[in-house]
Tab-separated table of C-alpha atoms in Angstrom:
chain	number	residue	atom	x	y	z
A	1	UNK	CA	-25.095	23.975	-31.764
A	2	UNK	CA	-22.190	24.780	-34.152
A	3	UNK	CA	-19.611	24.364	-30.973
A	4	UNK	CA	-21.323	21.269	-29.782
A	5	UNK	CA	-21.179	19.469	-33.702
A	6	UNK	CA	-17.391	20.457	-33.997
A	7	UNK	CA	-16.663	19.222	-30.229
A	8	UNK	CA	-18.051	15.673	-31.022
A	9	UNK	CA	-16.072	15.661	-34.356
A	10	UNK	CA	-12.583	16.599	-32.624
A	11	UNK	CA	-13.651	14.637	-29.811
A	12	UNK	CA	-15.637	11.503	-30.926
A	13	UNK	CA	-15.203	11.124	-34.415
A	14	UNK	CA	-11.494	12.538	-35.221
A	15	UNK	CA	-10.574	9.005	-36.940
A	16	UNK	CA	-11.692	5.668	-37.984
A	17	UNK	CA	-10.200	4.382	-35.007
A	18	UNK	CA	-11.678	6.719	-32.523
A	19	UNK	CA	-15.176	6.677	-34.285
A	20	UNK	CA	-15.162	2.772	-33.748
A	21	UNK	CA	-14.341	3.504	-30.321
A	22	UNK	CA	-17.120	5.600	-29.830
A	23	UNK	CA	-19.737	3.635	-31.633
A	24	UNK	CA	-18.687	0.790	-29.568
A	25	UNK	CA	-18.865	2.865	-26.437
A	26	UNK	CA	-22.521	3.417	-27.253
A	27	UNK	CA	-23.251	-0.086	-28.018
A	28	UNK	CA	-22.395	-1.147	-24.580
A	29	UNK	CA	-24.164	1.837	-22.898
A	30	UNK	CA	-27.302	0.861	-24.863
A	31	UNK	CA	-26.661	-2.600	-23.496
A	32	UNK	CA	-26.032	-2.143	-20.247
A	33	UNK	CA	-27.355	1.505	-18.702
A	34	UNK	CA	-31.258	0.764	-19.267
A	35	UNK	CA	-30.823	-2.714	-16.912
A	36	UNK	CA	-28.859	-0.867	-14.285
A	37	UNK	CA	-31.365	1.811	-14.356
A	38	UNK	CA	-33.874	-0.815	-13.135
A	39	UNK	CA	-31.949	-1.670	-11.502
A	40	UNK	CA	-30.934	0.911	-9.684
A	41	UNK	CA	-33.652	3.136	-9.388
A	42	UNK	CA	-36.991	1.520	-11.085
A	43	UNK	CA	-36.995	-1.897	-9.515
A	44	UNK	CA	-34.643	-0.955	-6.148
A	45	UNK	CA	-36.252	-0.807	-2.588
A	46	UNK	CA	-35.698	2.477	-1.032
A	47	UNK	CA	-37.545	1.561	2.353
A	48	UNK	CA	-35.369	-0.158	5.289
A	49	UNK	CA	-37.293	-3.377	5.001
A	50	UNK	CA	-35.284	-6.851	4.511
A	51	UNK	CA	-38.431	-8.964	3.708
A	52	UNK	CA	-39.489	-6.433	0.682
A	53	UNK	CA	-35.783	-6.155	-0.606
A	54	UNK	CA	-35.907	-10.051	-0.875
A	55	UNK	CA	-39.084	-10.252	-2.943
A	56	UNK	CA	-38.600	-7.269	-5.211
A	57	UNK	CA	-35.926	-7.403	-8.262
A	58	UNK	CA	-33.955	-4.310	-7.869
A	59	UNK	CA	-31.403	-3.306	-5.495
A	60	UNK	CA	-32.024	-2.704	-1.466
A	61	UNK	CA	-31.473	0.646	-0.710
A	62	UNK	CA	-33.174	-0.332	2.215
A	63	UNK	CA	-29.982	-1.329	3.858
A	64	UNK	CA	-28.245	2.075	3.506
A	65	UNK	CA	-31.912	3.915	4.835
A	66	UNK	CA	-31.678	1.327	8.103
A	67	UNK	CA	-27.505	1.123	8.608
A	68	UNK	CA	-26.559	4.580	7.617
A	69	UNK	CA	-25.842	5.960	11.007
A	70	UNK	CA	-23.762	3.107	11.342
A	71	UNK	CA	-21.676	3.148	8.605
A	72	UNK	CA	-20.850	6.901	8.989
A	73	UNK	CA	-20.476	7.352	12.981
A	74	UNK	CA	-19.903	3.427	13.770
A	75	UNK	CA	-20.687	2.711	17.283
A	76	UNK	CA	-20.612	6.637	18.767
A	77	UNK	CA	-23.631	6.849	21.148
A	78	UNK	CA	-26.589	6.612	18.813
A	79	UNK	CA	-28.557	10.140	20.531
A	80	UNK	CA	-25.087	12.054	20.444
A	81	UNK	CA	-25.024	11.371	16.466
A	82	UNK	CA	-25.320	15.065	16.352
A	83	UNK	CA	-21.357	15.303	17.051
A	84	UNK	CA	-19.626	13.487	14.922
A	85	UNK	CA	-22.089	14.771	12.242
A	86	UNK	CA	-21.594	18.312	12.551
A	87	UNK	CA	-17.597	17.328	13.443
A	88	UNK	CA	-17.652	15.850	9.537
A	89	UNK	CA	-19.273	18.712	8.199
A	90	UNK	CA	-16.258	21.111	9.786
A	91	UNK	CA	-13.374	19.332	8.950
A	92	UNK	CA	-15.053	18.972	5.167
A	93	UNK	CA	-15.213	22.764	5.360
A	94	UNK	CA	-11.808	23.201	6.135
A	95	UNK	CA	-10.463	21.620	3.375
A	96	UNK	CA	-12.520	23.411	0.919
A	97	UNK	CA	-11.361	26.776	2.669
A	98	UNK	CA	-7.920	25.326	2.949
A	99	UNK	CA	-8.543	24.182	-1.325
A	100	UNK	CA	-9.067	28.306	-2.281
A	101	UNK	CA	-5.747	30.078	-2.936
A	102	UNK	CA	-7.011	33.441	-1.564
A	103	UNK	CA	-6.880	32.114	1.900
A	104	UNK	CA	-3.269	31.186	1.586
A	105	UNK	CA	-2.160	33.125	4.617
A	106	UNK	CA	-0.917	32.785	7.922
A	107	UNK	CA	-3.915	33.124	9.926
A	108	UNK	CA	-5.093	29.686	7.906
A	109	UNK	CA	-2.844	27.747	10.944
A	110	UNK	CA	-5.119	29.454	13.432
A	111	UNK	CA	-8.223	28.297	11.255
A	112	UNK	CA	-7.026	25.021	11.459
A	113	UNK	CA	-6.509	25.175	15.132
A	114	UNK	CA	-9.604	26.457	15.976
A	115	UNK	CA	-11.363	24.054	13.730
A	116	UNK	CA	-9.629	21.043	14.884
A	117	UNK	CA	-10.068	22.323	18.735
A	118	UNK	CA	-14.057	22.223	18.397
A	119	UNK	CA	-14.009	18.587	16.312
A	120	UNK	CA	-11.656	17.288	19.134
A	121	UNK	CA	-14.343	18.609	21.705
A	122	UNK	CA	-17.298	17.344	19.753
A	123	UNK	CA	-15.745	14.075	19.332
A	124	UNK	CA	-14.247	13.374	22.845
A	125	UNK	CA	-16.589	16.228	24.349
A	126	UNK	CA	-15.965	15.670	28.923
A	127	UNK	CA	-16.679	19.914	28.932
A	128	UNK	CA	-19.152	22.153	28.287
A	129	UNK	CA	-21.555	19.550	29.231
A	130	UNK	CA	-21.103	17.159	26.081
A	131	UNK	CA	-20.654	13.629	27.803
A	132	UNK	CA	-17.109	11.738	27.556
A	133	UNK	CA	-17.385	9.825	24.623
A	134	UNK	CA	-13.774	7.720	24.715
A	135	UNK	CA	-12.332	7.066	20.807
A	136	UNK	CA	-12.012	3.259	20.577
A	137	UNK	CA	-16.285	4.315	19.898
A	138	UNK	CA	-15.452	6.484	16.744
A	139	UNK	CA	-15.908	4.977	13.519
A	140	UNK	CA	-17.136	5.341	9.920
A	141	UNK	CA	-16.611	8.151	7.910
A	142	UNK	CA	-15.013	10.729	10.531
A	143	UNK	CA	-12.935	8.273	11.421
A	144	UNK	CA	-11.828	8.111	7.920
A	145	UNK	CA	-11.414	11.671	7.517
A	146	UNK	CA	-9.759	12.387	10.591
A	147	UNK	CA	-7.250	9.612	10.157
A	148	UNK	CA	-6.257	11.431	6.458
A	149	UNK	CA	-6.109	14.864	7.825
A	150	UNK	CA	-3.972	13.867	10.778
A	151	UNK	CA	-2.016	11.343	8.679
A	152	UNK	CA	-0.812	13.565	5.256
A	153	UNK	CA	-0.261	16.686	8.109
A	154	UNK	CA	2.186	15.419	9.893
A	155	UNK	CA	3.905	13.438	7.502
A	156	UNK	CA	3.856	15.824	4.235
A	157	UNK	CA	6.183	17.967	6.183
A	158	UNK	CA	8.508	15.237	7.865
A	159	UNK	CA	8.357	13.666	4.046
A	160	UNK	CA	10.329	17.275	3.077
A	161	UNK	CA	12.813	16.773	6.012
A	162	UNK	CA	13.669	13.216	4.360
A	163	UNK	CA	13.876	14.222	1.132
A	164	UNK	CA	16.305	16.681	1.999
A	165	UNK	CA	17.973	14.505	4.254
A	166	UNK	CA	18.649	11.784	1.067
A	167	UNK	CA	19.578	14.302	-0.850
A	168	UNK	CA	22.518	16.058	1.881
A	169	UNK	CA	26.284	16.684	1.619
A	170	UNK	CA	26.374	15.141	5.312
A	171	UNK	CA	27.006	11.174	5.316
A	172	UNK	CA	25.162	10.621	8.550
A	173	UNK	CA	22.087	12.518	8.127
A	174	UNK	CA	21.652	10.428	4.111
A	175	UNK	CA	22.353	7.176	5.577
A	176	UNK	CA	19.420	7.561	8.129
A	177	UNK	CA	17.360	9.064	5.759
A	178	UNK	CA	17.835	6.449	3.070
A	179	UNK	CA	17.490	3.642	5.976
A	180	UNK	CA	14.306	4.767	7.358
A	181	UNK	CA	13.024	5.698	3.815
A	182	UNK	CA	13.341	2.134	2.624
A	183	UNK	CA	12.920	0.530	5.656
A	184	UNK	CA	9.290	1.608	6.043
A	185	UNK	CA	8.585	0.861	2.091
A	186	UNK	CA	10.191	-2.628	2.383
A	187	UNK	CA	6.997	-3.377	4.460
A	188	UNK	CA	2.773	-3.446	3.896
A	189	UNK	CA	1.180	-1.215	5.678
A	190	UNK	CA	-0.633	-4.249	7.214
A	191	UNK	CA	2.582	-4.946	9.135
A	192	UNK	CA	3.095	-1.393	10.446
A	193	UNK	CA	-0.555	-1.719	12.097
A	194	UNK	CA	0.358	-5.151	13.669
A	195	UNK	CA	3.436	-3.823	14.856
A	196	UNK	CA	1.556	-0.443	16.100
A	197	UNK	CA	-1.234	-2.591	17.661
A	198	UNK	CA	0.407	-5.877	18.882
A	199	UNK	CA	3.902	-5.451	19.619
A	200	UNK	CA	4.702	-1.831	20.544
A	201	UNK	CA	2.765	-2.175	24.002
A	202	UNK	CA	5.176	-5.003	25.164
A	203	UNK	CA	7.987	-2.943	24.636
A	204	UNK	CA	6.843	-0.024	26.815
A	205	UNK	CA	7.225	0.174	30.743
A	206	UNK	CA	4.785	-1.090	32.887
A	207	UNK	CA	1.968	1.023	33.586
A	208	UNK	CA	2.522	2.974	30.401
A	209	UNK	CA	-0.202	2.517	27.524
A	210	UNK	CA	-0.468	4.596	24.322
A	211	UNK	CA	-3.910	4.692	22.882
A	212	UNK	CA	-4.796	2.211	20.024
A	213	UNK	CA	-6.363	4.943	17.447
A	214	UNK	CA	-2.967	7.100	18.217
A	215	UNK	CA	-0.756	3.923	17.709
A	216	UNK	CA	-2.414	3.602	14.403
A	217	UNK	CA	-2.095	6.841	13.239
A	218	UNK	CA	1.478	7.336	14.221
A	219	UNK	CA	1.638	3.808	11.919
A	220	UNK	CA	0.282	5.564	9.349
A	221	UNK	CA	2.535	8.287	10.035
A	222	UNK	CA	5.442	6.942	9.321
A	223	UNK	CA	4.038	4.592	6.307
A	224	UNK	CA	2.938	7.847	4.719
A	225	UNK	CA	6.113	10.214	5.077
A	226	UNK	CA	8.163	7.255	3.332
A	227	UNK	CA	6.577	7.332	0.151
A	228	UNK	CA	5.626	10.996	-0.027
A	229	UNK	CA	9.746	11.498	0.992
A	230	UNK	CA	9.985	10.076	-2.227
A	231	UNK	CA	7.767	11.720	-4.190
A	232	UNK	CA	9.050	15.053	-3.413
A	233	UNK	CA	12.668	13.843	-3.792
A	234	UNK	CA	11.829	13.040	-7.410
A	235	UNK	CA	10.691	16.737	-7.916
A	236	UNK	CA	14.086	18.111	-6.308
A	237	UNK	CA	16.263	15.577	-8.773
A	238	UNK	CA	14.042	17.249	-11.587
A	239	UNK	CA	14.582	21.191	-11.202
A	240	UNK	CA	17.420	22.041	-13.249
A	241	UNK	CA	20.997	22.465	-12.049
A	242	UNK	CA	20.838	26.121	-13.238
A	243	UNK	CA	18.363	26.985	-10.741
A	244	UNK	CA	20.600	25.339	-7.584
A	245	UNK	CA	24.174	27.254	-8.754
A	246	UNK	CA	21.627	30.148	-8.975
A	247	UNK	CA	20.091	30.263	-5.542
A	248	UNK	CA	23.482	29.676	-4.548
A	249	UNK	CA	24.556	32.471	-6.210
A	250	UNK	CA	22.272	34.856	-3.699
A	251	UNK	CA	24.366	33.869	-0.859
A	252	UNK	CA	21.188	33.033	1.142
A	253	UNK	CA	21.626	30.612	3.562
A	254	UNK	CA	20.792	26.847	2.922
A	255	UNK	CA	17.072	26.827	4.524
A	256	UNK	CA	16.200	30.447	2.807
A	257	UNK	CA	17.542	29.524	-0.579
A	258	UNK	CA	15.607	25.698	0.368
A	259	UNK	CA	12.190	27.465	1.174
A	260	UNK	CA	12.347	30.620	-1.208
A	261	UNK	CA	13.768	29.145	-4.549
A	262	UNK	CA	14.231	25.187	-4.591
A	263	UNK	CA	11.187	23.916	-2.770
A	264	UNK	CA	8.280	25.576	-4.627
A	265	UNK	CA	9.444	24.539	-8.055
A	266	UNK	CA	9.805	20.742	-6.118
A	267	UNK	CA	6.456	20.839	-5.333
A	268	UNK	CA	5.174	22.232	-8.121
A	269	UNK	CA	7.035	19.209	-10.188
A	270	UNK	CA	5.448	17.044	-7.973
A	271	UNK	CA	1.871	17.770	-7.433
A	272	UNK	CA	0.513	15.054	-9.681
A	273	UNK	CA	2.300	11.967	-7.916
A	274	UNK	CA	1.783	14.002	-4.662
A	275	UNK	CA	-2.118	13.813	-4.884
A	276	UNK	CA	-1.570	10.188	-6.035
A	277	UNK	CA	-0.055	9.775	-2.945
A	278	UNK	CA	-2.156	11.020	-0.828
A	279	UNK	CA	-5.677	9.601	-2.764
A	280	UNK	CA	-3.929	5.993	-2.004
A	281	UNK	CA	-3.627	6.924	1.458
A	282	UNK	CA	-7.155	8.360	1.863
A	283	UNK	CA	-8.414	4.840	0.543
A	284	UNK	CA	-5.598	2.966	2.795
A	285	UNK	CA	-7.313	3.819	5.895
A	286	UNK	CA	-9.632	1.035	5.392
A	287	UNK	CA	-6.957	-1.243	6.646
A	288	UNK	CA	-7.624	-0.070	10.460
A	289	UNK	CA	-9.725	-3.136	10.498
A	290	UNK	CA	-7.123	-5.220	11.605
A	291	UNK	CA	-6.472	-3.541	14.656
A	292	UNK	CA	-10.285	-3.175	16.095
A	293	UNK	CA	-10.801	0.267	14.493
A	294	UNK	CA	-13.895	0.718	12.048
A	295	UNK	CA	-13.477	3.485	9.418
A	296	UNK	CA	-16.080	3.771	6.930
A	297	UNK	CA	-15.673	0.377	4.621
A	298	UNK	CA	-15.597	-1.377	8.037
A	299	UNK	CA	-18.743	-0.508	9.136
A	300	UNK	CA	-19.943	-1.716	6.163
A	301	UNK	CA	-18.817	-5.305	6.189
A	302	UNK	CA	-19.949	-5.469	9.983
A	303	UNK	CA	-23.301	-4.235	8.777
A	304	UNK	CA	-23.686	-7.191	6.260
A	305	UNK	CA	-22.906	-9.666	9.293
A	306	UNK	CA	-26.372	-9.112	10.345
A	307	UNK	CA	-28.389	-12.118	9.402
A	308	UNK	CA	-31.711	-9.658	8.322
A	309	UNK	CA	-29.353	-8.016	5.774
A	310	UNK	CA	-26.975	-10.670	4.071
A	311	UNK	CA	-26.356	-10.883	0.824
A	312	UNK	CA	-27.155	-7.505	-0.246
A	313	UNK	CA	-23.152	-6.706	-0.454
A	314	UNK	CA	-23.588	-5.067	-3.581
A	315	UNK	CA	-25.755	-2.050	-2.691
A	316	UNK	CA	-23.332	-1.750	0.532
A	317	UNK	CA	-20.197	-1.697	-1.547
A	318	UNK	CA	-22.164	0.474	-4.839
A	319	UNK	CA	-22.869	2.983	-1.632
A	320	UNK	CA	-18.895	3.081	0.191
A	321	UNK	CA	-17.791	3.425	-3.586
A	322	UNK	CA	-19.554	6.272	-4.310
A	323	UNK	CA	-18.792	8.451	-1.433
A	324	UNK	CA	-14.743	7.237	-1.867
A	325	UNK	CA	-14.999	8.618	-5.484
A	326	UNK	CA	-16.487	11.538	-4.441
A	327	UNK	CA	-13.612	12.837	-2.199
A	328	UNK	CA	-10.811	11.111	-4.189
A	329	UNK	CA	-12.300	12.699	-7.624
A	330	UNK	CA	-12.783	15.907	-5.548
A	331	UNK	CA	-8.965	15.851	-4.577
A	332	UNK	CA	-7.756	14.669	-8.175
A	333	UNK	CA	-9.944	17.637	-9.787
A	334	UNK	CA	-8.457	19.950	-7.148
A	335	UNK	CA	-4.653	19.205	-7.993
A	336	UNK	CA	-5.299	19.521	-11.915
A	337	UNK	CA	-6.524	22.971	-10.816
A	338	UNK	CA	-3.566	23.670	-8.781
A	339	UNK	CA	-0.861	22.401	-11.244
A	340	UNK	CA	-1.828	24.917	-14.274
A	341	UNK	CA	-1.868	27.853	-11.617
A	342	UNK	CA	0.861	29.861	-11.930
């Protein structure tokens, strides 16, 4: 009780300004929390029925009982829902065992092998007697997670290869790596899409077709690497110079002394904006839309086409909120954790 009365003093009540703060804080709680509570959870409809949701007060859960397949699988086959569910659960589950430090080792590329292997089966299945399911069919929240994983992958490490490049001795090897760099953030990601979706194809040879969901990630690919290269060039400008004439001081040859010395300090420095980064990019896969690809937000707004359940855009978006801030508050927790470990 003691702890709890000094934490709200230090806390709450440290100064006339902060006290004001606080009592005004619980002015607008005590305004506003017991409505949405009502709301929410007094007044809402929790059974999928559109007539009911229309004549009660509260919100419609309703819609999220009667479209939640939907929104998280999109328009997979509805009695193979089974795969892309238990395909969500184990790529979740390999980021939280990628997330513990203990498991740091080598054999975590085979985990991730593995892992991936069996989701790509579930997904696509054509074996083991799991019928084809082609991926212009995957959507919602899978296709959302699998679009991140893929994405920040491949383009964390081709982000490093950039930053070093803007950063080298050699003229040739900055001046592409500056080009591309600001090339690809001189542009929305919008326009990468359209260019992945609409214009690439007419530039291949005839008979050749790349698949639209790979077209988009390699988009996103390429979008991503720019502005992480960035990031992690900002870390390498802040290590001290001391630590560069040191590493050069072991003689070790310029990718040893890169990995073993420069590197981890760099991306120490630079795990804040990195997770910044990479939280932007989880929520940026939303923009799929535009090329006929329906991640987890689009699913939504297709759901509130349907004329039975219009105008209940609210609960829909309360719902795709929630489950965003879950994973991007999961990763921002995570990367506090990670930057006071030593």
């Amino acid at each position: 009780m003691k702890f709890a009365i000094q934490w709200i003093r230090e806390n709450l009540f440290a100064g006339w300004v902060s006290s004001a703060f606080t009592l005004l804080l619980i002015f607008v709680l005590w305004k506003t929390l017991p409505p949405f509570i009502d709301w929410a959870f007094l007044d809402a409809v929790w059974k999928p029925d559109s007539k009911a949701c229309r004549a009660g007060e509260g919100a419609c859960w309703g819609f999220i009982a009667e479209k939640h397949r939907f929104i998280l699988f999109g328009t997979y086959p509805y009695d193979l829902h089974w795969r892309p569910a238990v395909a969500t659960v184990l790529l979740i589950g390999l980021w939280i065992f990628s997330a513990i430090r203990l498991f740091w080792k080598w054999w975590l590329t085979l985990v991730w092998l593995s892992g991936l292997t069996t989701i790509g089966i579930l997904m696509w299945g054509g074996i083991l007697g799991l019928p084809y399911v082609e991926n212009e069919r995957w959507g919602g929240l899978i296709l959302t997670l699998l679009l991140t994983t893929f994405g920040l992958a491949i383009a964390f490490p081709l982000s490093i290869l950039l930053a070093l490049g803007r950063r080298s001795d050699m003229p040739v090897i900055r001046g592409l790596s500056v080009g591309y760099i600001e090339l690809i953030r001189g542009v929305p990601l919008i326009s990468l899409l359209f260019m992945a979706s609409v214009m690439l194809p007419l530039f291949l040879p005839s008979g050749v077709t790349i698949d639209k969901l790979l077209r988009a990630q390699i988009a996103m690919i390429l979008f991503a690497a720019a502005y992480l290269a960035e990031v992690v060039r900002g870390g390498l400008q802040a290590i001290p110079r001391g630590q560069y004439d040191a590493a050069h001081a072991l003689a070790l040859p310029y990718w040893r002394r890169t990995y073993l010395i420069i590197l981890p300090q760099a991306l120490r420095i630079s795990v804040p904006p990195l997770m910044n980064t990479f939280i932007a990019f989880f929520k940026d896969t939303s923009l799929v839309l535009i090329i006929g690809l329906f991640d987890l937000l689009s699913t939504i707004k297709i759901s509130l086409n349907e004329p039975a359940w219009t105008g209940f855009g609210i609960e829909a978006y309360v719902f795709a909120s929630l489950v965003y801030f879950v994973f991007c508050y999961a990763m921002s927790r995570y990367s506090r954790g990670l930057e006071h470990q030593r």
